[in-house]
XYZ file of C-alpha atoms in Angstrom:
72
model
C 99.835 51.013 77.867
C 102.554 49.095 75.996
C 102.840 50.066 72.383
C 105.599 49.117 69.834
C 106.044 52.055 67.463
C 108.052 50.578 64.722
C 110.293 47.882 63.517
C 113.703 49.245 63.014
C 116.582 47.356 61.160
C 120.124 48.538 60.927
C 122.380 46.699 58.421
C 125.460 46.994 56.277
C 125.052 46.456 52.673
C 127.631 44.778 50.488
C 129.270 48.073 49.523
C 129.821 48.687 53.307
C 127.267 51.392 53.713
C 125.015 51.788 56.755
C 121.385 51.158 55.856
C 118.618 52.061 58.356
C 115.010 51.041 57.580
C 111.774 51.152 59.563
C 108.391 49.718 59.122
C 105.575 50.515 61.596
C 103.612 47.582 63.019
C 100.489 49.425 62.454
C 100.457 51.318 59.131
C 97.193 53.106 60.055
C 98.737 54.320 63.478
C 97.392 57.663 64.998
C 100.847 59.056 65.292
C 101.610 59.310 61.548
C 104.624 57.059 61.649
C 105.507 55.998 58.170
C 107.889 53.404 56.627
C 111.446 54.807 55.767
C 114.784 53.752 54.559
C 117.972 55.770 54.798
C 121.246 54.848 53.167
C 124.293 56.574 54.743
C 127.394 56.731 52.726
C 130.560 56.978 54.838
C 134.214 57.700 53.711
C 135.200 54.127 54.422
C 133.494 50.739 54.596
C 132.131 49.984 57.928
C 132.875 46.688 59.937
C 129.652 44.803 60.150
C 131.105 42.622 62.919
C 131.694 45.438 65.181
C 128.513 47.560 64.323
C 125.875 47.785 67.027
C 122.644 49.719 67.352
C 120.346 50.602 70.272
C 116.892 52.215 70.401
C 116.193 54.030 73.613
C 112.792 54.111 75.413
C 112.354 57.543 73.993
C 112.727 56.287 70.520
C 116.276 57.615 69.746
C 118.517 55.448 67.712
C 122.237 55.306 68.458
C 124.478 53.411 65.979
C 128.186 52.581 66.608
C 129.664 51.724 63.239
C 133.577 51.522 63.307
C 135.347 51.710 60.040
C 136.722 48.415 58.686
C 140.210 47.759 57.563
C 141.122 49.315 54.100
C 141.465 45.838 52.668
C 137.856 44.743 53.584
């Protein structure tokens, strides 16, 4: 059985914050997965060109978001 649980997006907004959003492919799914948006404020702006994200087969999200230079 192949089932895609949700569509997940990891972005940097203009203020340099990390924004993670998710929207299930099937809103009426039997697992109770709902849409979400999480904005993470960090002490410094992140470097969007060096940021990467991976979702594992078990549904874990790993984000690597190094801080940018102070003049960014």
